[in-house]
Amino acid sequence: VQLPFCEVHISNVHKREAFRHHSYLSDVAVGVMAGFGVMGYTLALEFVIAQLDA
């Protein structure tokens, strides 16, 4: 089963340590949310729902 998903990071990982810059999932995710705090979870969920409805 292939389900769209969005990778979520509370902080902006690109402003943090270099080892946090690499992701094993972003190349297959439909989106990446970073730096929006906990609001990123809501934004990602709304985005994934929109992808399912499309």
mmCIF file with all atom_site columns, C-alpha atoms in Angstrom:
data_model
loop_
_atom_site.group_PDB
_atom_site.id
_atom_site.type_symbol
_atom_site.label_atom_id
_atom_site.label_alt_id
_atom_site.label_comp_id
_atom_site.label_asym_id
_atom_site.label_entity_id
_atom_site.label_seq_id
_atom_site.pdbx_PDB_ins_code
_atom_site.Cartn_x
_atom_site.Cartn_y
_atom_site.Cartn_z
_atom_site.occupancy
_atom_site.B_iso_or_equiv
_atom_site.pdbx_formal_charge
_atom_site.auth_seq_id
_atom_site.auth_comp_id
_atom_site.auth_asym_id
_atom_site.auth_atom_id
_atom_site.pdbx_PDB_model_num
ATOM 1  C CA . VAL A 1 1  ? 0.000  0.000  0.000  1.00 0.00 ? 1  VAL A CA 1
ATOM 2  C CA . GLN A 1 2  ? 1.383  3.358  -0.983 1.00 0.00 ? 2  GLN A CA 1
ATOM 3  C CA . LEU A 1 3  ? 0.143  6.216  1.156  1.00 0.00 ? 3  LEU A CA 1
ATOM 4  C CA . PRO A 1 4  ? 1.270  9.808  0.746  1.00 0.00 ? 4  PRO A CA 1
ATOM 5  C CA . PHE A 1 5  ? 3.028  11.215 3.775  1.00 0.00 ? 5  PHE A CA 1
ATOM 6  C CA . CYS A 1 6  ? 4.677  14.437 4.795  1.00 0.00 ? 6  CYS A CA 1
ATOM 7  C CA . GLU A 1 7  ? 7.915  14.592 6.763  1.00 0.00 ? 7  GLU A CA 1
ATOM 8  C CA . VAL A 1 8  ? 7.592  16.963 9.738  1.00 0.00 ? 8  VAL A CA 1
ATOM 9  C CA . HIS A 1 9  ? 10.310 18.661 11.782 1.00 0.00 ? 9  HIS A CA 1
ATOM 10 C CA . ILE A 1 10 ? 9.329  21.050 14.573 1.00 0.00 ? 10 ILE A CA 1
ATOM 11 C CA . SER A 1 11 ? 12.545 23.028 14.145 1.00 0.00 ? 11 SER A CA 1
ATOM 12 C CA . ASN A 1 12 ? 14.286 24.122 10.962 1.00 0.00 ? 12 ASN A CA 1
ATOM 13 C CA . VAL A 1 13 ? 16.782 21.276 10.636 1.00 0.00 ? 13 VAL A CA 1
ATOM 14 C CA . HIS A 1 14 ? 18.866 23.238 8.120  1.00 0.00 ? 14 HIS A CA 1
ATOM 15 C CA . LYS A 1 15 ? 19.704 25.800 10.809 1.00 0.00 ? 15 LYS A CA 1
ATOM 16 C CA . ARG A 1 16 ? 20.935 23.053 13.118 1.00 0.00 ? 16 ARG A CA 1
ATOM 17 C CA . GLU A 1 17 ? 23.858 20.626 13.136 1.00 0.00 ? 17 GLU A CA 1
ATOM 18 C CA . ALA A 1 18 ? 25.020 19.267 9.778  1.00 0.00 ? 18 ALA A CA 1
ATOM 19 C CA . PHE A 1 19 ? 24.134 15.661 10.656 1.00 0.00 ? 19 PHE A CA 1
ATOM 20 C CA . ARG A 1 20 ? 20.463 16.708 10.820 1.00 0.00 ? 20 ARG A CA 1
ATOM 21 C CA . HIS A 1 21 ? 20.459 17.952 7.203  1.00 0.00 ? 21 HIS A CA 1
ATOM 22 C CA . HIS A 1 22 ? 20.145 14.470 5.679  1.00 0.00 ? 22 HIS A CA 1
ATOM 23 C CA . SER A 1 23 ? 16.800 12.694 5.521  1.00 0.00 ? 23 SER A CA 1
ATOM 24 C CA . TYR A 1 24 ? 16.097 9.099  4.583  1.00 0.00 ? 24 TYR A CA 1
ATOM 25 C CA . LEU A 1 25 ? 12.438 9.858  3.867  1.00 0.00 ? 25 LEU A CA 1
ATOM 26 C CA . SER A 1 26 ? 12.171 13.240 2.134  1.00 0.00 ? 26 SER A CA 1
ATOM 27 C CA . ASP A 1 27 ? 12.901 11.804 -1.320 1.00 0.00 ? 27 ASP A CA 1
ATOM 28 C CA . VAL A 1 28 ? 9.712  9.697  -1.135 1.00 0.00 ? 28 VAL A CA 1
ATOM 29 C CA . ALA A 1 29 ? 7.550  12.121 0.881  1.00 0.00 ? 29 ALA A CA 1
ATOM 30 C CA . VAL A 1 30 ? 4.947  14.288 -0.858 1.00 0.00 ? 30 VAL A CA 1
ATOM 31 C CA . GLY A 1 31 ? 6.122  17.218 1.267  1.00 0.00 ? 31 GLY A CA 1
ATOM 32 C CA . VAL A 1 32 ? 8.454  18.329 4.030  1.00 0.00 ? 32 VAL A CA 1
ATOM 33 C CA . MET A 1 33 ? 7.454  20.738 6.797  1.00 0.00 ? 33 MET A CA 1
ATOM 34 C CA . ALA A 1 34 ? 10.290 22.202 8.853  1.00 0.00 ? 34 ALA A CA 1
ATOM 35 C CA . GLY A 1 35 ? 10.488 25.099 11.255 1.00 0.00 ? 35 GLY A CA 1
ATOM 36 C CA . PHE A 1 36 ? 6.761  25.684 11.791 1.00 0.00 ? 36 PHE A CA 1
ATOM 37 C CA . GLY A 1 37 ? 6.768  24.398 15.369 1.00 0.00 ? 37 GLY A CA 1
ATOM 38 C CA . VAL A 1 38 ? 3.931  22.092 16.348 1.00 0.00 ? 38 VAL A CA 1
ATOM 39 C CA . MET A 1 39 ? 1.723  23.839 13.753 1.00 0.00 ? 39 MET A CA 1
ATOM 40 C CA . GLY A 1 40 ? 3.701  21.847 11.180 1.00 0.00 ? 40 GLY A CA 1
ATOM 41 C CA . TYR A 1 41 ? 1.745  18.721 12.147 1.00 0.00 ? 41 TYR A CA 1
ATOM 42 C CA . THR A 1 42 ? -1.570 20.409 11.349 1.00 0.00 ? 42 THR A CA 1
ATOM 43 C CA . LEU A 1 43 ? -0.249 21.856 8.096  1.00 0.00 ? 43 LEU A CA 1
ATOM 44 C CA . ALA A 1 44 ? 1.166  18.487 7.040  1.00 0.00 ? 44 ALA A CA 1
ATOM 45 C CA . LEU A 1 45 ? -2.074 16.673 7.848  1.00 0.00 ? 45 LEU A CA 1
ATOM 46 C CA . GLU A 1 46 ? -4.132 19.183 5.849  1.00 0.00 ? 46 GLU A CA 1
ATOM 47 C CA . PHE A 1 47 ? -1.715 18.833 2.937  1.00 0.00 ? 47 PHE A CA 1
ATOM 48 C CA . VAL A 1 48 ? -1.826 15.019 2.950  1.00 0.00 ? 48 VAL A CA 1
ATOM 49 C CA . ILE A 1 49 ? -5.643 15.054 3.115  1.00 0.00 ? 49 ILE A CA 1
ATOM 50 C CA . ALA A 1 50 ? -5.677 17.361 0.088  1.00 0.00 ? 50 ALA A CA 1
ATOM 51 C CA . GLN A 1 51 ? -3.370 14.921 -1.732 1.00 0.00 ? 51 GLN A CA 1
ATOM 52 C CA . LEU A 1 52 ? -5.748 12.038 -0.976 1.00 0.00 ? 52 LEU A CA 1
ATOM 53 C CA . ASP A 1 53 ? -8.733 14.054 -2.245 1.00 0.00 ? 53 ASP A CA 1
ATOM 54 C CA . ALA A 1 54 ? -6.955 14.995 -5.490 1.00 0.00 ? 54 ALA A CA 1
#
